[in-house]
PDB file of C-alpha atoms and ligand atoms in Angstrom:
ATOM      1  CA  UNK A 152       0.000   0.000   0.000  1.00  0.00           C
ATOM      2  CA  UNK A 153       1.448   3.351  -0.893  1.00  0.00           C
ATOM      3  CA  UNK A 154      -0.828   5.548   1.206  1.00  0.00           C
ATOM      4  CA  UNK A 155       1.052   8.083   3.282  1.00  0.00           C
ATOM      5  CA  UNK A 156      -1.061   9.880   5.875  1.00  0.00           C
ATOM      6  CA  UNK A 157      -0.356  12.340   8.669  1.00  0.00           C
ATOM      7  CA  UNK A 158      -2.292  12.019  11.923  1.00  0.00           C
ATOM      8  CA  UNK A 159      -1.651  14.795  14.459  1.00  0.00           C
ATOM      9  CA  UNK A 160      -2.264  13.597  18.018  1.00  0.00           C
ATOM     10  CA  UNK A 161      -4.442  15.943  20.062  1.00  0.00           C
ATOM     11  CA  UNK A 162      -2.770  14.641  23.220  1.00  0.00           C
ATOM     12  CA  UNK A 163      -0.316  17.504  22.679  1.00  0.00           C
ATOM     13  CA  UNK A 164      -2.978  20.114  21.850  1.00  0.00           C
ATOM     14  CA  UNK A 165      -3.839  23.095  24.040  1.00  0.00           C
ATOM     15  CA  UNK A 166      -6.935  21.855  25.847  1.00  0.00           C
ATOM     16  CA  UNK A 167      -7.820  25.351  26.987  1.00  0.00           C
ATOM     17  CA  UNK A 168      -8.383  26.110  23.306  1.00  0.00           C
ATOM     18  CA  UNK A 169      -9.464  22.753  21.980  1.00  0.00           C
ATOM     19  CA  UNK A 170     -12.061  24.203  19.635  1.00  0.00           C
ATOM     20  CA  UNK A 171      -9.540  26.406  17.820  1.00  0.00           C
ATOM     21  CA  UNK A 172      -6.964  23.581  17.787  1.00  0.00           C
ATOM     22  CA  UNK A 173      -9.528  21.351  16.082  1.00  0.00           C
ATOM     23  CA  UNK A 174     -10.508  24.065  13.617  1.00  0.00           C
ATOM     24  CA  UNK A 175      -6.828  24.586  12.834  1.00  0.00           C
ATOM     25  CA  UNK A 176      -6.376  20.844  12.174  1.00  0.00           C
ATOM     26  CA  UNK A 177      -9.496  20.851  10.060  1.00  0.00           C
ATOM     27  CA  UNK A 178      -7.983  23.437   7.719  1.00  0.00           C
ATOM     28  CA  UNK A 179      -4.564  21.766   7.691  1.00  0.00           C
ATOM     29  CA  UNK A 180      -3.262  18.967   5.481  1.00  0.00           C
ATOM     30  CA  UNK A 181      -3.797  16.457   8.300  1.00  0.00           C
ATOM     31  CA  UNK A 182      -5.404  13.300   6.935  1.00  0.00           C
ATOM     32  CA  UNK A 183      -6.948  12.269  10.228  1.00  0.00           C
ATOM     33  CA  UNK A 184      -6.797  13.131  13.914  1.00  0.00           C
ATOM     34  CA  UNK A 185      -5.254  10.741  16.416  1.00  0.00           C
ATOM     35  CA  UNK A 186      -7.143  10.444  19.706  1.00  0.00           C
ATOM     36  CA  UNK A 187      -5.204   8.901  22.625  1.00  0.00           C
ATOM     37  CA  UNK A 188      -7.316   7.428  25.408  1.00  0.00           C
ATOM     38  CA  UNK A 189      -5.349   6.306  28.496  1.00  0.00           C
ATOM     39  CA  UNK A 190      -6.801   4.647  31.567  1.00  0.00           C
ATOM     40  CA  UNK A 191      -4.005   4.799  34.152  1.00  0.00           C
ATOM     41  CA  UNK A 192      -4.023   0.976  34.287  1.00  0.00           C
ATOM     42  CA  UNK A 193      -2.716  -0.263  30.963  1.00  0.00           C
ATOM     43  CA  UNK A 194      -0.412   2.763  30.832  1.00  0.00           C
ATOM     44  CA  UNK A 195       0.899   4.829  33.744  1.00  0.00           C
ATOM     45  CA  UNK A 196      -0.998   7.955  32.737  1.00  0.00           C
ATOM     46  CA  UNK A 197      -4.554   9.208  32.234  1.00  0.00           C
ATOM     47  CA  UNK A 198      -5.307  11.409  29.227  1.00  0.00           C
ATOM     48  CA  UNK A 199      -8.894  12.455  28.571  1.00  0.00           C
ATOM     49  CA  UNK A 200     -12.132  10.584  28.447  1.00  0.00           C
ATOM     50  CA  UNK A 201     -15.304  10.355  26.473  1.00  0.00           C
ATOM     51  CA  UNK A 202     -16.748  13.630  27.700  1.00  0.00           C
ATOM     52  CA  UNK A 203     -13.941  15.261  25.709  1.00  0.00           C
ATOM     53  CA  UNK A 204     -14.145  13.017  22.655  1.00  0.00           C
ATOM     54  CA  UNK A 205     -17.885  13.759  22.461  1.00  0.00           C
ATOM     55  CA  UNK A 206     -17.191  17.246  21.097  1.00  0.00           C
ATOM     56  CA  UNK A 207     -14.461  16.441  18.559  1.00  0.00           C
ATOM     57  CA  UNK A 208     -16.661  15.943  15.516  1.00  0.00           C
ATOM     58  CA  UNK A 209     -18.433  19.251  16.189  1.00  0.00           C
ATOM     59  CA  UNK A 210     -15.298  21.133  15.173  1.00  0.00           C
ATOM     60  CA  UNK A 211     -13.630  18.898  12.615  1.00  0.00           C
ATOM     61  CA  UNK A 212     -14.725  16.711   9.774  1.00  0.00           C
ATOM     62  CA  UNK A 213     -11.380  14.890   9.575  1.00  0.00           C
ATOM     63  CA  UNK A 214     -11.592  11.153  10.254  1.00  0.00           C
ATOM     64  CA  UNK A 215     -10.915  10.324  13.910  1.00  0.00           C
ATOM     65  CA  UNK A 216      -8.339   7.656  14.688  1.00  0.00           C
ATOM     66  CA  UNK A 217      -8.891   6.366  18.241  1.00  0.00           C
ATOM     67  CA  UNK A 218      -5.970   4.710  20.059  1.00  0.00           C
ATOM     68  CA  UNK A 219      -7.252   2.928  23.148  1.00  0.00           C
ATOM     69  CA  UNK A 220      -4.472   2.478  25.698  1.00  0.00           C
ATOM     70  CA  UNK A 221      -6.833   0.823  28.133  1.00  0.00           C
ATOM     71  CA  UNK A 222      -7.051  -2.573  29.784  1.00  0.00           C
ATOM     72  CA  UNK A 223     -10.036  -4.336  28.160  1.00  0.00           C
ATOM     73  CA  UNK A 224     -11.288  -1.858  25.552  1.00  0.00           C
ATOM     74  CA  UNK A 225     -14.470  -3.843  24.794  1.00  0.00           C
ATOM     75  CA  UNK A 226     -16.887  -1.729  26.859  1.00  0.00           C
ATOM     76  CA  UNK A 227     -15.785   1.444  25.012  1.00  0.00           C
ATOM     77  CA  UNK A 228     -16.106   0.479  21.352  1.00  0.00           C
ATOM     78  CA  UNK A 229     -19.681   1.695  20.948  1.00  0.00           C
ATOM     79  CA  UNK A 230     -18.914   5.110  22.439  1.00  0.00           C
ATOM     80  CA  UNK A 231     -15.970   5.480  20.041  1.00  0.00           C
ATOM     81  CA  UNK A 232     -18.385   4.857  17.198  1.00  0.00           C
ATOM     82  CA  UNK A 233     -20.896   7.334  18.658  1.00  0.00           C
ATOM     83  CA  UNK A 234     -18.154   9.964  18.863  1.00  0.00           C
ATOM     84  CA  UNK A 235     -17.211   9.604  15.223  1.00  0.00           C
ATOM     85  CA  UNK A 236     -14.304   7.160  15.224  1.00  0.00           C
ATOM     86  CA  UNK A 237     -13.357   6.003  11.744  1.00  0.00           C
ATOM     87  CA  UNK A 238     -10.671   3.703  13.117  1.00  0.00           C
ATOM     88  CA  UNK A 239     -10.191   2.148  16.530  1.00  0.00           C
ATOM     89  CA  UNK A 240      -6.888   0.587  17.523  1.00  0.00           C
ATOM     90  CA  UNK A 241      -6.659  -1.627  20.581  1.00  0.00           C
ATOM     91  CA  UNK A 242      -3.525  -3.054  22.167  1.00  0.00           C
ATOM     92  CA  UNK A 243      -2.511  -6.649  21.616  1.00  0.00           C
ATOM     93  CA  UNK A 244      -1.232  -6.611  25.194  1.00  0.00           C
ATOM     94  CA  UNK A 245      -4.593  -5.459  26.594  1.00  0.00           C
ATOM     95  CA  UNK A 246      -6.978  -7.888  24.898  1.00  0.00           C
ATOM     96  CA  UNK A 247      -7.693 -11.364  26.205  1.00  0.00           C
ATOM     97  CA  UNK A 248      -9.724 -12.208  23.093  1.00  0.00           C
ATOM     98  CA  UNK A 249      -8.237  -9.978  20.444  1.00  0.00           C
ATOM     99  CA  UNK A 250      -9.995 -11.629  17.517  1.00  0.00           C
ATOM    100  CA  UNK A 251     -13.392 -11.085  19.107  1.00  0.00           C
ATOM    101  CA  UNK A 252     -12.578  -7.444  19.841  1.00  0.00           C
ATOM    102  CA  UNK A 253     -11.552  -6.883  16.227  1.00  0.00           C
ATOM    103  CA  UNK A 254     -14.801  -8.452  15.064  1.00  0.00           C
ATOM    104  CA  UNK A 255     -16.741  -6.108  17.350  1.00  0.00           C
ATOM    105  CA  UNK A 256     -14.957  -3.028  15.977  1.00  0.00           C
ATOM    106  CA  UNK A 257     -15.742  -4.095  12.421  1.00  0.00           C
ATOM    107  CA  UNK A 258     -19.332  -4.971  13.242  1.00  0.00           C
ATOM    108  CA  UNK A 259     -19.738  -1.350  14.344  1.00  0.00           C
ATOM    109  CA  UNK A 260     -18.589  -0.237  10.892  1.00  0.00           C
ATOM    110  CA  UNK A 261     -15.153   1.062  11.884  1.00  0.00           C
ATOM    111  CA  UNK A 262     -11.689   0.146  10.680  1.00  0.00           C
ATOM    112  CA  UNK A 263      -9.856  -2.072  13.132  1.00  0.00           C
ATOM    113  CA  UNK A 264      -6.276  -1.615  14.262  1.00  0.00           C
ATOM    114  CA  UNK A 265      -4.002  -3.535  16.586  1.00  0.00           C
ATOM    115  CA  UNK A 266      -1.283  -1.663  18.460  1.00  0.00           C
ATOM    116  CA  UNK A 267       1.839  -3.344  19.791  1.00  0.00           C
ATOM    117  CA  UNK A 268       4.257  -2.047  22.388  1.00  0.00           C
ATOM    118  CA  UNK A 269       7.977  -1.700  21.610  1.00  0.00           C
ATOM    119  CA  UNK A 270       8.755  -4.975  23.437  1.00  0.00           C
ATOM    120  CA  UNK A 271       6.194  -7.018  21.481  1.00  0.00           C
ATOM    121  CA  UNK A 272       7.388  -9.070  18.513  1.00  0.00           C
ATOM    122  CA  UNK A 273       5.399  -8.452  15.316  1.00  0.00           C
ATOM    123  CA  UNK A 274       5.143 -12.227  14.758  1.00  0.00           C
ATOM    124  CA  UNK A 275       2.330 -12.374  17.329  1.00  0.00           C
ATOM    125  CA  UNK A 276       0.116 -10.623  14.758  1.00  0.00           C
ATOM    126  CA  UNK A 277       0.644 -13.193  12.006  1.00  0.00           C
ATOM    127  CA  UNK A 278      -2.668 -14.957  12.629  1.00  0.00           C
ATOM    128  CA  UNK A 279      -4.544 -11.652  12.752  1.00  0.00           C
ATOM    129  CA  UNK A 280      -3.050  -9.719   9.859  1.00  0.00           C
ATOM    130  CA  UNK A 281      -5.672 -10.658   7.288  1.00  0.00           C
ATOM    131  CA  UNK A 282      -8.419  -9.580   9.683  1.00  0.00           C
ATOM    132  CA  UNK A 283      -7.191  -6.104  10.524  1.00  0.00           C
ATOM    133  CA  UNK A 284      -6.884  -2.813   8.664  1.00  0.00           C
ATOM    134  CA  UNK A 285      -4.056  -1.211  10.622  1.00  0.00           C
ATOM    135  CA  UNK A 286      -0.995  -2.300  12.587  1.00  0.00           C
ATOM    136  CA  UNK A 287      -0.058   0.483  14.986  1.00  0.00           C
ATOM    137  CA  UNK A 288       3.594   0.177  15.928  1.00  0.00           C
ATOM    138  CA  UNK A 289       4.429   2.000  19.132  1.00  0.00           C
ATOM    139  CA  UNK A 290       7.750   3.715  18.522  1.00  0.00           C
ATOM    140  CA  UNK A 291       7.842   4.872  22.174  1.00  0.00           C
ATOM    141  CA  UNK A 292       6.465   3.245  25.301  1.00  0.00           C
ATOM    142  CA  UNK A 293       2.800   4.262  25.409  1.00  0.00           C
ATOM    143  CA  UNK A 294       1.575   6.705  28.001  1.00  0.00           C
ATOM    144  CA  UNK A 295       3.291   9.991  27.245  1.00  0.00           C
ATOM    145  CA  UNK A 296       3.979  12.361  24.401  1.00  0.00           C
ATOM    146  CA  UNK A 297       7.358  13.906  23.741  1.00  0.00           C
ATOM    147  CA  UNK A 298       9.512  10.779  24.080  1.00  0.00           C
ATOM    148  CA  UNK A 299      12.403   9.697  21.913  1.00  0.00           C
ATOM    149  CA  UNK A 300      11.759   7.559  18.839  1.00  0.00           C
ATOM    150  CA  UNK A 301      12.927   3.930  19.161  1.00  0.00           C
ATOM    151  CA  UNK A 302      15.073   3.094  16.118  1.00  0.00           C
ATOM    152  CA  UNK A 303      14.206  -0.589  16.100  1.00  0.00           C
ATOM    153  CA  UNK A 304      10.806   0.436  14.705  1.00  0.00           C
ATOM    154  CA  UNK A 305      12.266   0.459  11.180  1.00  0.00           C
ATOM    155  CA  UNK A 306      12.986  -3.261  11.236  1.00  0.00           C
ATOM    156  CA  UNK A 307       9.520  -3.924  12.633  1.00  0.00           C
ATOM    157  CA  UNK A 308       8.003  -2.163   9.615  1.00  0.00           C
ATOM    158  CA  UNK A 309      10.053  -4.377   7.314  1.00  0.00           C
ATOM    159  CA  UNK A 310       9.047  -7.516   9.232  1.00  0.00           C
ATOM    160  CA  UNK A 311       5.356  -6.691   8.900  1.00  0.00           C
ATOM    161  CA  UNK A 312       5.727  -6.090   5.193  1.00  0.00           C
ATOM    162  CA  UNK A 313       7.493  -9.448   4.811  1.00  0.00           C
ATOM    163  CA  UNK A 314       4.796 -11.325   6.721  1.00  0.00           C
ATOM    164  CA  UNK A 315       2.052  -9.585   4.718  1.00  0.00           C
ATOM    165  CA  UNK A 316       3.764 -10.632   1.489  1.00  0.00           C
ATOM    166  CA  UNK A 317       3.970 -14.247   2.693  1.00  0.00           C
ATOM    167  CA  UNK A 318       0.273 -14.194   3.546  1.00  0.00           C
ATOM    168  CA  UNK A 319      -0.782 -12.302   0.424  1.00  0.00           C
ATOM    169  CA  UNK A 320      -2.487  -9.632   2.489  1.00  0.00           C
ATOM    170  CA  UNK A 321      -2.101  -5.910   3.138  1.00  0.00           C
ATOM    171  CA  UNK A 322      -2.354  -3.663   6.186  1.00  0.00           C
ATOM    172  CA  UNK A 323      -1.714  -0.020   6.857  1.00  0.00           C
ATOM    173  CA  UNK A 324       1.325   0.478   9.094  1.00  0.00           C
ATOM    174  CA  UNK A 325       0.923   3.320  11.566  1.00  0.00           C
ATOM    175  CA  UNK A 326       3.850   4.708  13.570  1.00  0.00           C
ATOM    176  CA  UNK A 327       3.159   6.366  16.900  1.00  0.00           C
ATOM    177  CA  UNK A 328       5.671   8.189  19.059  1.00  0.00           C
ATOM    178  CA  UNK A 329       8.665  10.438  18.533  1.00  0.00           C
ATOM    179  CA  UNK A 330       7.811  11.239  14.917  1.00  0.00           C
ATOM    180  CA  UNK A 331       9.437  14.386  13.538  1.00  0.00           C
ATOM    181  CA  UNK A 332      10.937  15.745  10.343  1.00  0.00           C
ATOM    182  CA  UNK A 333      14.118  13.923  11.322  1.00  0.00           C
ATOM    183  CA  UNK A 334      12.604  10.480  10.782  1.00  0.00           C
ATOM    184  CA  UNK A 335       9.447  11.021   8.679  1.00  0.00           C
ATOM    185  CA  UNK A 336      11.137  10.543   5.306  1.00  0.00           C
ATOM    186  CA  UNK A 337      12.914   7.347   6.385  1.00  0.00           C
ATOM    187  CA  UNK A 338       9.697   6.019   7.910  1.00  0.00           C
ATOM    188  CA  UNK A 339       7.825   6.740   4.697  1.00  0.00           C
ATOM    189  CA  UNK A 340      10.542   5.122   2.570  1.00  0.00           C
ATOM    190  CA  UNK A 341      10.598   2.057   4.844  1.00  0.00           C
ATOM    191  CA  UNK A 342       6.885   1.558   4.277  1.00  0.00           C
ATOM    192  CA  UNK A 343       5.010   3.418   6.998  1.00  0.00           C
ATOM    193  CA  UNK A 344       1.531   4.498   5.878  1.00  0.00           C
ATOM    194  CA  UNK A 345       0.360   6.669   8.762  1.00  0.00           C
ATOM    195  CA  UNK A 346       2.576   8.884  10.916  1.00  0.00           C
ATOM    196  CA  UNK A 347       1.194  10.088  14.240  1.00  0.00           C
ATOM    197  CA  UNK A 348       2.791  13.289  15.489  1.00  0.00           C
ATOM    198  CA  UNK A 349       1.914  15.013  18.737  1.00  0.00           C
ATOM    199  CA  UNK A 350       4.500  17.264  20.335  1.00  0.00           C
ATOM    200  CA  UNK A 351       6.385  17.862  17.097  1.00  0.00           C
ATOM    201  CA  UNK A 352       3.263  19.412  15.580  1.00  0.00           C
ATOM    202  CA  UNK A 353       1.780  21.243  18.557  1.00  0.00           C
ATOM    203  CA  UNK A 354       5.046  22.549  20.008  1.00  0.00           C
ATOM    204  CA  UNK A 355       6.037  24.092  16.697  1.00  0.00           C
ATOM    205  CA  UNK A 356       5.474  27.756  15.899  1.00  0.00           C
ATOM    206  CA  UNK A 357       3.128  26.903  13.043  1.00  0.00           C
ATOM    207  CA  UNK A 358       1.394  23.530  13.402  1.00  0.00           C
ATOM    208  CA  UNK A 359      -0.228  23.983   9.973  1.00  0.00           C
ATOM    209  CA  UNK A 360       3.177  24.402   8.319  1.00  0.00           C
ATOM    210  CA  UNK A 361       4.643  21.511  10.320  1.00  0.00           C
ATOM    211  CA  UNK A 362       1.837  19.212   9.197  1.00  0.00           C
ATOM    212  CA  UNK A 363       2.421  20.346   5.623  1.00  0.00           C
ATOM    213  CA  UNK A 364       6.148  19.658   5.944  1.00  0.00           C
ATOM    214  CA  UNK A 365       5.507  16.166   7.350  1.00  0.00           C
ATOM    215  CA  UNK A 366       3.031  15.469   4.573  1.00  0.00           C
ATOM    216  CA  UNK A 367       5.436  16.557   1.854  1.00  0.00           C
ATOM    217  CA  UNK A 368       8.686  14.873   2.927  1.00  0.00           C
TER     218      UNK A 368
HETATM  219  C1  DX5 B  19       1.787   7.949  23.313  1.00  0.00           C
HETATM  220  C2  DX5 B  19       0.654   8.218  22.374  1.00  0.00           C
HETATM  221  C3  DX5 B  19       1.049   9.010  21.192  1.00  0.00           C
HETATM  222  C4  DX5 B  19       1.528  10.407  21.511  1.00  0.00           C
HETATM  223  C5  DX5 B  19       2.620  10.728  20.559  1.00  0.00           C
HETATM  224  O1  DX5 B  19       1.408   7.024  24.249  1.00  0.00           O
HETATM  225  O2  DX5 B  19       0.106   7.013  21.901  1.00  0.00           O
HETATM  226  O3  DX5 B  19       0.007   9.062  20.233  1.00  0.00           O
HETATM  227  O4  DX5 B  19       0.505  11.362  21.411  1.00  0.00           O
HETATM  228  O5  DX5 B  19       3.231  11.872  20.966  1.00  0.00           O
HETATM  229  P1  DX5 B  19       4.620  12.367  20.371  1.00  0.00           P
HETATM  230  O6  DX5 B  19       4.420  12.580  18.908  1.00  0.00           O
HETATM  231  O7  DX5 B  19       4.865  13.630  21.123  1.00  0.00           O
HETATM  232  O8  DX5 B  19       5.638  11.305  20.650  1.00  0.00           O
HETATM  233 ZN1   ZN B  20      -1.327   7.140  20.165  1.00  0.00          ZN
END
């Protein structure tokens, strides 16, 4: 797949001005908006909850890409749908019955993604790859924005592409954590399809220009 999409993560947005941040993203070249939900159990941090996600689609028509960093995401799939999620990614490490969870996401009419932590070998996804739309590779340990990109992510992208070839299937490969203009081009060339960028976008002087630069590497 040669799609190359930019997904700013609103985790790094200014929540005191969330409406204008969303309107800014809406006018930018962002392809979708990454929405990080953390529960303080699966990851050692709490982000925002569904009372915040409820307003997102009021101020943007970009597709919403939900990343559930929660232990047992099953009870929250319907509310993601209700709040406009186009894609929901759940963690391999957080799902007892991953296949069933993926089926539930699809039954709700959303694209289904599986996220894996930096310590998780991509081989564990082999039996799921033909059932999912997105593999979300964590390129930092989940829980916080602004961390350093883990270089081993490049070989994980290659491994997924190899397994997909063997199986005759395709998935979108999404990279989440530490993405910047320093690594975007290499990630794209290695085969990444979706780049999530939080602090690099929102800490820059012009997020719109930064998104444009990431999009046009
Ligand atoms: C981290 C989140 C990321 C985060 C990325 O747990 O999943 O989506 O927002 O932030 P940056 O781009 O700052 O590493
Ligand atoms: Zn994320």
